Amino acid sequence: MRTFMICKNVHRSEIPDRFKEYDNRSYDEEVEIFIKEYTKPGDTVLDMFAGLGTTLIIAEMLGRVPYGVEFLEDKYNYVISKIKNKENMIHGDARKLIEYEFPPIDLVYTSPIFMNKNETRDPLNGYKTEGNYAKYLKDIKKIFTDLKKFLKPKSHIIVGVKNLKTSNGITTLAWDMGNVLSDVLFFEGEVIIGYEGPRDRESFGYDHYYCLVFSNR
Ligand SMILES: C[S@@+](CC[C@H](N)C(=O)[O-])C[C@H]1O[C@@H](n2cnc3c(N)ncnc32)[C@H](O)[C@@H]1O
């Protein structure tokens, strides 16, 4: 697999207007490339930060069996309106992954909600409580530790993440996440995704991001 790819900044599904202002979906092309690379038809694909369901929608389109978790009810409802395997989608919390039931999983393709090092609200709790970057990274590590309960041996885990460049400086989120997750999963390396088209609001100052590739060895 190439370690640098240019993907089209496009999505097949049209989303309702209310989601357009904070559209942080993964690009269809990139998700499709990873699902084809690491799974075959009939395999299970999980995204525990499902968002608007790109992983689940593309997995199902490719004949894989999708599973997902999404914190926000509105997004959860949107995802179940788009997939056939509705019962495989949980309106829940990735931090409670261990409490849910999933079959053995062949591939995880996910992009956790991001956090800037200066933020003081907890993105993993819908910004409802106070938080900080160290706690966020600790929670992320715990989620991926718990995830191992469901992973098939030698399965792959792909994490889409960016470094964040804002007026307050740079948060090396991709590298920090890579570091903490390398403690619990085997880090196989990164694929850098560049994208065509204009830089949007969710680009955080960069024209590329990382797909960190881990395996369950
Ligand atoms: C970067 S978005 C994922 C976008 C997704 N890849 C897509 O293409 O639509 C991260 C998602 O994680 C959700 N989220 C945040 N905290 C969560 C939690 N504790 N458990 C599950 N989902 C959570 C957010 O609501 C958001 O939809």
PDB file of C-alpha atoms and ligand atoms in Angstrom:
ATOM      1  CA  MET A   1       0.000   0.000   0.000  1.00  0.00           C
ATOM      2  CA  ARG A   2       1.243   3.500  -0.799  1.00  0.00           C
ATOM      3  CA  THR A   3       2.215   5.597   2.230  1.00  0.00           C
ATOM      4  CA  PHE A   4       1.144   8.859   0.606  1.00  0.00           C
ATOM      5  CA  MET A   5      -2.116   9.319  -1.251  1.00  0.00           C
ATOM      6  CA  ILE A   6      -4.076  12.163  -2.711  1.00  0.00           C
ATOM      7  CA  CYS A   7      -7.791  11.646  -2.146  1.00  0.00           C
ATOM      8  CA  LYS A   8     -10.670  13.583  -3.585  1.00  0.00           C
ATOM      9  CA  ASN A   9     -12.273  15.881  -1.053  1.00  0.00           C
ATOM     10  CA  VAL A  10     -15.726  14.441  -1.825  1.00  0.00           C
ATOM     11  CA  HIS A  11     -18.499  12.440  -0.205  1.00  0.00           C
ATOM     12  CA  ARG A  12     -21.125  10.353  -1.976  1.00  0.00           C
ATOM     13  CA  SER A  13     -23.879  11.054   0.541  1.00  0.00           C
ATOM     14  CA  GLU A  14     -25.535  14.416   0.747  1.00  0.00           C
ATOM     15  CA  ILE A  15     -25.947  15.370   4.424  1.00  0.00           C
ATOM     16  CA  PRO A  16     -28.744  17.469   5.958  1.00  0.00           C
ATOM     17  CA  ASP A  17     -27.989  21.196   6.239  1.00  0.00           C
ATOM     18  CA  ARG A  18     -27.751  21.045  10.058  1.00  0.00           C
ATOM     19  CA  PHE A  19     -24.581  18.931   9.794  1.00  0.00           C
ATOM     20  CA  LYS A  20     -22.875  21.030   7.137  1.00  0.00           C
ATOM     21  CA  GLU A  21     -21.295  23.655   9.385  1.00  0.00           C
ATOM     22  CA  TYR A  22     -19.146  21.082  11.228  1.00  0.00           C
ATOM     23  CA  ASP A  23     -18.705  18.495   8.520  1.00  0.00           C
ATOM     24  CA  ASN A  24     -15.720  16.472   9.736  1.00  0.00           C
ATOM     25  CA  ARG A  25     -16.426  13.302   7.794  1.00  0.00           C
ATOM     26  CA  SER A  26     -13.656  11.080   6.512  1.00  0.00           C
ATOM     27  CA  TYR A  27     -13.308  11.040   2.735  1.00  0.00           C
ATOM     28  CA  ASP A  28     -15.102   8.173   1.005  1.00  0.00           C
ATOM     29  CA  GLU A  29     -12.154   7.312  -1.228  1.00  0.00           C
ATOM     30  CA  GLU A  30      -9.715   6.920   1.650  1.00  0.00           C
ATOM     31  CA  VAL A  31     -12.115   4.792   3.728  1.00  0.00           C
ATOM     32  CA  GLU A  32     -12.789   2.591   0.708  1.00  0.00           C
ATOM     33  CA  ILE A  33      -9.061   2.057   0.068  1.00  0.00           C
ATOM     34  CA  PHE A  34      -8.420   0.887   3.646  1.00  0.00           C
ATOM     35  CA  ILE A  35     -11.490  -1.345   3.839  1.00  0.00           C
ATOM     36  CA  LYS A  36     -10.520  -3.052   0.568  1.00  0.00           C
ATOM     37  CA  GLU A  37      -6.906  -3.404   1.677  1.00  0.00           C
ATOM     38  CA  TYR A  38      -7.601  -4.997   5.051  1.00  0.00           C
ATOM     39  CA  THR A  39     -10.898  -6.907   4.689  1.00  0.00           C
ATOM     40  CA  LYS A  40     -12.844  -9.147   2.336  1.00  0.00           C
ATOM     41  CA  PRO A  41     -16.621  -9.336   1.756  1.00  0.00           C
ATOM     42  CA  GLY A  42     -18.466 -10.627   4.825  1.00  0.00           C
ATOM     43  CA  ASP A  43     -15.824  -9.290   7.263  1.00  0.00           C
ATOM     44  CA  THR A  44     -16.754  -7.061  10.201  1.00  0.00           C
ATOM     45  CA  VAL A  45     -15.787  -3.372  10.330  1.00  0.00           C
ATOM     46  CA  LEU A  46     -16.194  -1.215  13.447  1.00  0.00           C
ATOM     47  CA  ASP A  47     -16.111   2.542  13.964  1.00  0.00           C
ATOM     48  CA  MET A  48     -16.663   3.547  17.592  1.00  0.00           C
ATOM     49  CA  PHE A  49     -16.596   7.255  16.661  1.00  0.00           C
ATOM     50  CA  ALA A  50     -19.080   6.770  13.843  1.00  0.00           C
ATOM     51  CA  GLY A  51     -19.987  10.424  13.226  1.00  0.00           C
ATOM     52  CA  LEU A  52     -22.134  10.591  10.111  1.00  0.00           C
ATOM     53  CA  GLY A  53     -21.333   6.987   9.335  1.00  0.00           C
ATOM     54  CA  THR A  54     -18.844   7.104   6.464  1.00  0.00           C
ATOM     55  CA  THR A  55     -17.109   3.916   7.656  1.00  0.00           C
ATOM     56  CA  LEU A  56     -20.400   2.056   8.104  1.00  0.00           C
ATOM     57  CA  ILE A  57     -21.945   3.255   4.846  1.00  0.00           C
ATOM     58  CA  ILE A  58     -18.868   2.382   2.750  1.00  0.00           C
ATOM     59  CA  ALA A  59     -18.323  -0.938   4.576  1.00  0.00           C
ATOM     60  CA  GLU A  60     -21.898  -1.975   3.823  1.00  0.00           C
ATOM     61  CA  MET A  61     -21.609  -0.796   0.235  1.00  0.00           C
ATOM     62  CA  LEU A  62     -18.562  -3.082  -0.122  1.00  0.00           C
ATOM     63  CA  GLY A  63     -20.395  -6.092   1.347  1.00  0.00           C
ATOM     64  CA  ARG A  64     -18.748  -5.940   4.773  1.00  0.00           C
ATOM     65  CA  VAL A  65     -20.765  -5.983   8.006  1.00  0.00           C
ATOM     66  CA  PRO A  66     -20.621  -2.598   9.740  1.00  0.00           C
ATOM     67  CA  TYR A  67     -20.737  -1.828  13.484  1.00  0.00           C
ATOM     68  CA  GLY A  68     -20.639   1.570  15.105  1.00  0.00           C
ATOM     69  CA  VAL A  69     -21.018   3.742  18.179  1.00  0.00           C
ATOM     70  CA  GLU A  70     -21.928   7.427  18.124  1.00  0.00           C
ATOM     71  CA  PHE A  71     -22.382   9.742  21.100  1.00  0.00           C
ATOM     72  CA  LEU A  72     -24.736  12.291  19.545  1.00  0.00           C
ATOM     73  CA  GLU A  73     -28.306  11.111  19.059  1.00  0.00           C
ATOM     74  CA  ASP A  74     -28.918  13.270  16.010  1.00  0.00           C
ATOM     75  CA  LYS A  75     -25.928  11.742  14.214  1.00  0.00           C
ATOM     76  CA  TYR A  76     -26.852   8.235  15.384  1.00  0.00           C
ATOM     77  CA  ASN A  77     -30.348   8.693  13.897  1.00  0.00           C
ATOM     78  CA  TYR A  78     -28.835   9.906  10.639  1.00  0.00           C
ATOM     79  CA  VAL A  79     -26.531   6.871  10.413  1.00  0.00           C
ATOM     80  CA  ILE A  80     -29.315   4.351  11.025  1.00  0.00           C
ATOM     81  CA  SER A  81     -31.347   6.056   8.297  1.00  0.00           C
ATOM     82  CA  LYS A  82     -28.458   5.316   5.891  1.00  0.00           C
ATOM     83  CA  ILE A  83     -27.576   1.676   6.655  1.00  0.00           C
ATOM     84  CA  LYS A  84     -29.362  -1.660   6.433  1.00  0.00           C
ATOM     85  CA  ASN A  85     -27.658  -3.198   9.510  1.00  0.00           C
ATOM     86  CA  LYS A  86     -29.413  -0.726  11.818  1.00  0.00           C
ATOM     87  CA  GLU A  87     -29.212  -2.993  14.875  1.00  0.00           C
ATOM     88  CA  ASN A  88     -25.389  -2.894  14.626  1.00  0.00           C
ATOM     89  CA  MET A  89     -25.285   0.803  15.435  1.00  0.00           C
ATOM     90  CA  ILE A  90     -25.242   1.902  19.093  1.00  0.00           C
ATOM     91  CA  HIS A  91     -26.204   5.305  20.399  1.00  0.00           C
ATOM     92  CA  GLY A  92     -23.579   5.286  23.126  1.00  0.00           C
ATOM     93  CA  ASP A  93     -20.162   6.215  24.378  1.00  0.00           C
ATOM     94  CA  ALA A  94     -16.852   4.814  23.148  1.00  0.00           C
ATOM     95  CA  ARG A  95     -15.567   5.120  26.721  1.00  0.00           C
ATOM     96  CA  LYS A  96     -18.082   2.376  27.609  1.00  0.00           C
ATOM     97  CA  LEU A  97     -17.043   0.100  24.765  1.00  0.00           C
ATOM     98  CA  ILE A  98     -16.316  -2.768  27.128  1.00  0.00           C
ATOM     99  CA  GLU A  99     -20.016  -2.842  28.137  1.00  0.00           C
ATOM    100  CA  TYR A 100     -21.253  -3.360  24.571  1.00  0.00           C
ATOM    101  CA  GLU A 101     -21.458  -6.531  22.523  1.00  0.00           C
ATOM    102  CA  PHE A 102     -19.737  -6.944  19.170  1.00  0.00           C
ATOM    103  CA  PRO A 103     -18.723 -10.018  17.221  1.00  0.00           C
ATOM    104  CA  PRO A 104     -15.001 -10.531  16.558  1.00  0.00           C
ATOM    105  CA  ILE A 105     -13.883  -7.521  14.507  1.00  0.00           C
ATOM    106  CA  ASP A 106     -11.689  -7.700  11.373  1.00  0.00           C
ATOM    107  CA  LEU A 107     -11.029  -3.993  10.913  1.00  0.00           C
ATOM    108  CA  VAL A 108     -11.500  -0.797  12.880  1.00  0.00           C
ATOM    109  CA  TYR A 109     -11.534   2.339  10.800  1.00  0.00           C
ATOM    110  CA  THR A 110     -12.115   5.363  12.994  1.00  0.00           C
ATOM    111  CA  SER A 111     -11.375   9.031  13.478  1.00  0.00           C
ATOM    112  CA  PRO A 112     -11.865  10.077  17.116  1.00  0.00           C
ATOM    113  CA  ILE A 113     -13.141  13.512  17.937  1.00  0.00           C
ATOM    114  CA  PHE A 114     -10.118  15.833  18.082  1.00  0.00           C
ATOM    115  CA  MET A 115      -8.892  17.935  20.993  1.00  0.00           C
ATOM    116  CA  ASN A 116      -6.670  20.983  20.994  1.00  0.00           C
ATOM    117  CA  LYS A 117      -4.111  21.158  23.817  1.00  0.00           C
ATOM    118  CA  ASN A 118      -5.592  24.503  24.986  1.00  0.00           C
ATOM    119  CA  GLU A 119      -9.191  23.317  25.196  1.00  0.00           C
ATOM    120  CA  THR A 120     -10.785  23.128  28.645  1.00  0.00           C
ATOM    121  CA  ARG A 121     -13.982  21.210  27.794  1.00  0.00           C
ATOM    122  CA  ASP A 122     -14.103  17.457  27.274  1.00  0.00           C
ATOM    123  CA  PRO A 123     -14.827  16.564  23.624  1.00  0.00           C
ATOM    124  CA  LEU A 124     -15.386  12.905  24.560  1.00  0.00           C
ATOM    125  CA  ASN A 125     -18.280  13.999  26.744  1.00  0.00           C
ATOM    126  CA  GLY A 126     -19.992  16.251  24.213  1.00  0.00           C
ATOM    127  CA  TYR A 127     -18.144  19.290  25.706  1.00  0.00           C
ATOM    128  CA  LYS A 128     -20.559  19.063  28.669  1.00  0.00           C
ATOM    129  CA  THR A 129     -17.855  18.795  31.362  1.00  0.00           C
ATOM    130  CA  GLU A 130     -14.393  20.210  31.967  1.00  0.00           C
ATOM    131  CA  GLY A 131     -11.470  18.444  30.425  1.00  0.00           C
ATOM    132  CA  ASN A 132      -7.848  18.742  29.500  1.00  0.00           C
ATOM    133  CA  TYR A 133      -5.537  17.299  26.883  1.00  0.00           C
ATOM    134  CA  ALA A 134      -3.774  14.845  29.223  1.00  0.00           C
ATOM    135  CA  LYS A 135      -7.110  13.354  30.358  1.00  0.00           C
ATOM    136  CA  TYR A 136      -8.304  13.168  26.757  1.00  0.00           C
ATOM    137  CA  LEU A 137      -5.226  11.175  25.680  1.00  0.00           C
ATOM    138  CA  LYS A 138      -5.659   8.901  28.702  1.00  0.00           C
ATOM    139  CA  ASP A 139      -9.311   8.255  27.783  1.00  0.00           C
ATOM    140  CA  ILE A 140      -8.360   7.590  24.149  1.00  0.00           C
ATOM    141  CA  LYS A 141      -5.760   5.065  25.292  1.00  0.00           C
ATOM    142  CA  LYS A 142      -8.335   3.333  27.530  1.00  0.00           C
ATOM    143  CA  ILE A 143     -10.859   3.125  24.642  1.00  0.00           C
ATOM    144  CA  PHE A 144      -8.335   1.388  22.384  1.00  0.00           C
ATOM    145  CA  THR A 145      -7.229  -0.879  25.241  1.00  0.00           C
ATOM    146  CA  ASP A 146     -10.850  -1.955  25.774  1.00  0.00           C
ATOM    147  CA  LEU A 147     -11.258  -2.362  22.017  1.00  0.00           C
ATOM    148  CA  LYS A 148      -8.799  -5.267  22.072  1.00  0.00           C
ATOM    149  CA  LYS A 149     -11.498  -7.434  23.664  1.00  0.00           C
ATOM    150  CA  PHE A 150     -13.290  -7.469  20.284  1.00  0.00           C
ATOM    151  CA  LEU A 151     -10.385  -7.572  17.858  1.00  0.00           C
ATOM    152  CA  LYS A 152      -9.552 -10.700  15.903  1.00  0.00           C
ATOM    153  CA  PRO A 153      -5.897 -11.730  16.081  1.00  0.00           C
ATOM    154  CA  LYS A 154      -3.924  -9.879  13.371  1.00  0.00           C
ATOM    155  CA  SER A 155      -6.814  -7.483  12.696  1.00  0.00           C
ATOM    156  CA  HIS A 156      -6.009  -3.898  11.730  1.00  0.00           C
ATOM    157  CA  ILE A 157      -6.962  -0.623  13.343  1.00  0.00           C
ATOM    158  CA  ILE A 158      -6.783   2.560  11.289  1.00  0.00           C
ATOM    159  CA  VAL A 159      -6.952   5.907  13.070  1.00  0.00           C
ATOM    160  CA  GLY A 160      -7.540   9.057  11.016  1.00  0.00           C
ATOM    161  CA  VAL A 161      -6.054  12.052  12.829  1.00  0.00           C
ATOM    162  CA  LYS A 162      -4.399  15.423  12.195  1.00  0.00           C
ATOM    163  CA  ASN A 163      -2.007  17.726  13.893  1.00  0.00           C
ATOM    164  CA  LEU A 164      -3.970  20.904  14.602  1.00  0.00           C
ATOM    165  CA  LYS A 165      -2.650  24.325  13.662  1.00  0.00           C
ATOM    166  CA  THR A 166      -4.707  27.141  15.170  1.00  0.00           C
ATOM    167  CA  SER A 167      -4.095  30.742  16.253  1.00  0.00           C
ATOM    168  CA  ASN A 168      -3.036  29.291  19.653  1.00  0.00           C
ATOM    169  CA  GLY A 169      -0.246  27.214  18.162  1.00  0.00           C
ATOM    170  CA  ILE A 170       0.119  23.629  17.059  1.00  0.00           C
ATOM    171  CA  THR A 171      -1.241  20.586  18.850  1.00  0.00           C
ATOM    172  CA  THR A 172       0.704  17.537  17.738  1.00  0.00           C
ATOM    173  CA  LEU A 173      -2.410  15.410  18.074  1.00  0.00           C
ATOM    174  CA  ALA A 174      -1.482  12.876  15.390  1.00  0.00           C
ATOM    175  CA  TRP A 175       1.884  12.205  16.969  1.00  0.00           C
ATOM    176  CA  ASP A 176       0.567  12.208  20.551  1.00  0.00           C
ATOM    177  CA  MET A 177      -2.218   9.803  19.647  1.00  0.00           C
ATOM    178  CA  GLY A 178       0.259   7.639  17.754  1.00  0.00           C
ATOM    179  CA  ASN A 179       2.418   7.539  20.873  1.00  0.00           C
ATOM    180  CA  VAL A 180      -0.270   6.567  23.375  1.00  0.00           C
ATOM    181  CA  LEU A 181      -1.864   4.003  21.063  1.00  0.00           C
ATOM    182  CA  SER A 182       1.527   2.410  20.369  1.00  0.00           C
ATOM    183  CA  ASP A 183       1.517   1.381  24.037  1.00  0.00           C
ATOM    184  CA  VAL A 184      -1.524  -0.832  23.472  1.00  0.00           C
ATOM    185  CA  LEU A 185      -1.453  -1.794  19.777  1.00  0.00           C
ATOM    186  CA  PHE A 186       1.338  -2.631  17.363  1.00  0.00           C
ATOM    187  CA  PHE A 187       2.156   0.445  15.255  1.00  0.00           C
ATOM    188  CA  GLU A 188       2.672  -0.571  11.630  1.00  0.00           C
ATOM    189  CA  GLY A 189       3.266   2.958  10.316  1.00  0.00           C
ATOM    190  CA  GLU A 190       1.422   5.921   8.890  1.00  0.00           C
ATOM    191  CA  VAL A 191      -0.209   6.716   5.580  1.00  0.00           C
ATOM    192  CA  ILE A 192      -0.332  10.413   4.789  1.00  0.00           C
ATOM    193  CA  ILE A 193      -3.477  11.555   3.024  1.00  0.00           C
ATOM    194  CA  GLY A 194      -3.362  14.760   1.043  1.00  0.00           C
ATOM    195  CA  TYR A 195      -6.569  16.010  -0.425  1.00  0.00           C
ATOM    196  CA  GLU A 196      -7.659  17.902  -3.460  1.00  0.00           C
ATOM    197  CA  GLY A 197      -9.981  20.855  -3.310  1.00  0.00           C
ATOM    198  CA  PRO A 198     -10.154  23.882  -1.054  1.00  0.00           C
ATOM    199  CA  ARG A 199      -9.065  23.700   2.573  1.00  0.00           C
ATOM    200  CA  ASP A 200     -12.197  23.649   4.700  1.00  0.00           C
ATOM    201  CA  ARG A 201     -12.893  24.760   8.264  1.00  0.00           C
ATOM    202  CA  GLU A 202     -12.106  21.337   9.685  1.00  0.00           C
ATOM    203  CA  SER A 203      -8.646  21.198   8.065  1.00  0.00           C
ATOM    204  CA  PHE A 204      -6.944  22.887  11.044  1.00  0.00           C
ATOM    205  CA  GLY A 205      -4.348  24.610   8.912  1.00  0.00           C
ATOM    206  CA  TYR A 206      -3.044  21.591   7.007  1.00  0.00           C
ATOM    207  CA  ASP A 207      -3.687  20.052   3.595  1.00  0.00           C
ATOM    208  CA  HIS A 208      -2.934  16.548   4.819  1.00  0.00           C
ATOM    209  CA  TYR A 209      -3.590  14.222   7.697  1.00  0.00           C
ATOM    210  CA  TYR A 210      -2.478  10.848   8.964  1.00  0.00           C
ATOM    211  CA  CYS A 211      -4.013   7.427   8.862  1.00  0.00           C
ATOM    212  CA  LEU A 212      -2.145   5.634  11.628  1.00  0.00           C
ATOM    213  CA  VAL A 213      -2.101   1.916  10.935  1.00  0.00           C
ATOM    214  CA  PHE A 214      -1.997  -0.464  13.906  1.00  0.00           C
ATOM    215  CA  SER A 215      -2.440  -4.194  14.182  1.00  0.00           C
ATOM    216  CA  ASN A 216      -3.515  -6.504  16.966  1.00  0.00           C
ATOM    217  CA  ARG A 217      -0.435  -8.676  17.272  1.00  0.00           C
TER     218      ARG A 217
HETATM  219  C1  LIG B   1     -14.214  13.104  13.650  1.00  0.00           C
HETATM  220  S1  LIG B   1     -15.885  12.645  13.931  1.00  0.00           S
HETATM  221  C2  LIG B   1     -16.017  11.137  13.034  1.00  0.00           C
HETATM  222  C3  LIG B   1     -16.440  11.382  11.623  1.00  0.00           C
HETATM  223  C4  LIG B   1     -16.684  10.093  10.869  1.00  0.00           C
HETATM  224  N1  LIG B   1     -15.432   9.424  10.540  1.00  0.00           N
HETATM  225  C5  LIG B   1     -17.481  10.376   9.606  1.00  0.00           C
HETATM  226  O1  LIG B   1     -16.954  10.176   8.511  1.00  0.00           O
HETATM  227  O2  LIG B   1     -18.616  10.886   9.726  1.00  0.00           O
HETATM  228  C6  LIG B   1     -15.865  12.079  15.586  1.00  0.00           C
HETATM  229  C7  LIG B   1     -17.221  11.661  16.122  1.00  0.00           C
HETATM  230  O3  LIG B   1     -17.049  11.116  17.429  1.00  0.00           O
HETATM  231  C8  LIG B   1     -18.221  11.421  18.176  1.00  0.00           C
HETATM  232  N2  LIG B   1     -17.899  11.259  19.589  1.00  0.00           N
HETATM  233  C9  LIG B   1     -17.379  12.157  20.455  1.00  0.00           C
HETATM  234  N3  LIG B   1     -17.232  11.621  21.670  1.00  0.00           N
HETATM  235  C10 LIG B   1     -17.655  10.343  21.580  1.00  0.00           C
HETATM  236  C11 LIG B   1     -17.756   9.280  22.521  1.00  0.00           C
HETATM  237  N4  LIG B   1     -17.387   9.433  23.778  1.00  0.00           N
HETATM  238  N5  LIG B   1     -18.231   8.086  22.070  1.00  0.00           N
HETATM  239  C12 LIG B   1     -18.610   7.915  20.782  1.00  0.00           C
HETATM  240  N6  LIG B   1     -18.581   8.905  19.861  1.00  0.00           N
HETATM  241  C13 LIG B   1     -18.090  10.097  20.259  1.00  0.00           C
HETATM  242  C14 LIG B   1     -18.556  12.837  17.758  1.00  0.00           C
HETATM  243  O4  LIG B   1     -19.906  13.148  18.016  1.00  0.00           O
HETATM  244  C15 LIG B   1     -18.231  12.798  16.262  1.00  0.00           C
HETATM  245  O5  LIG B   1     -19.376  12.489  15.522  1.00  0.00           O
END
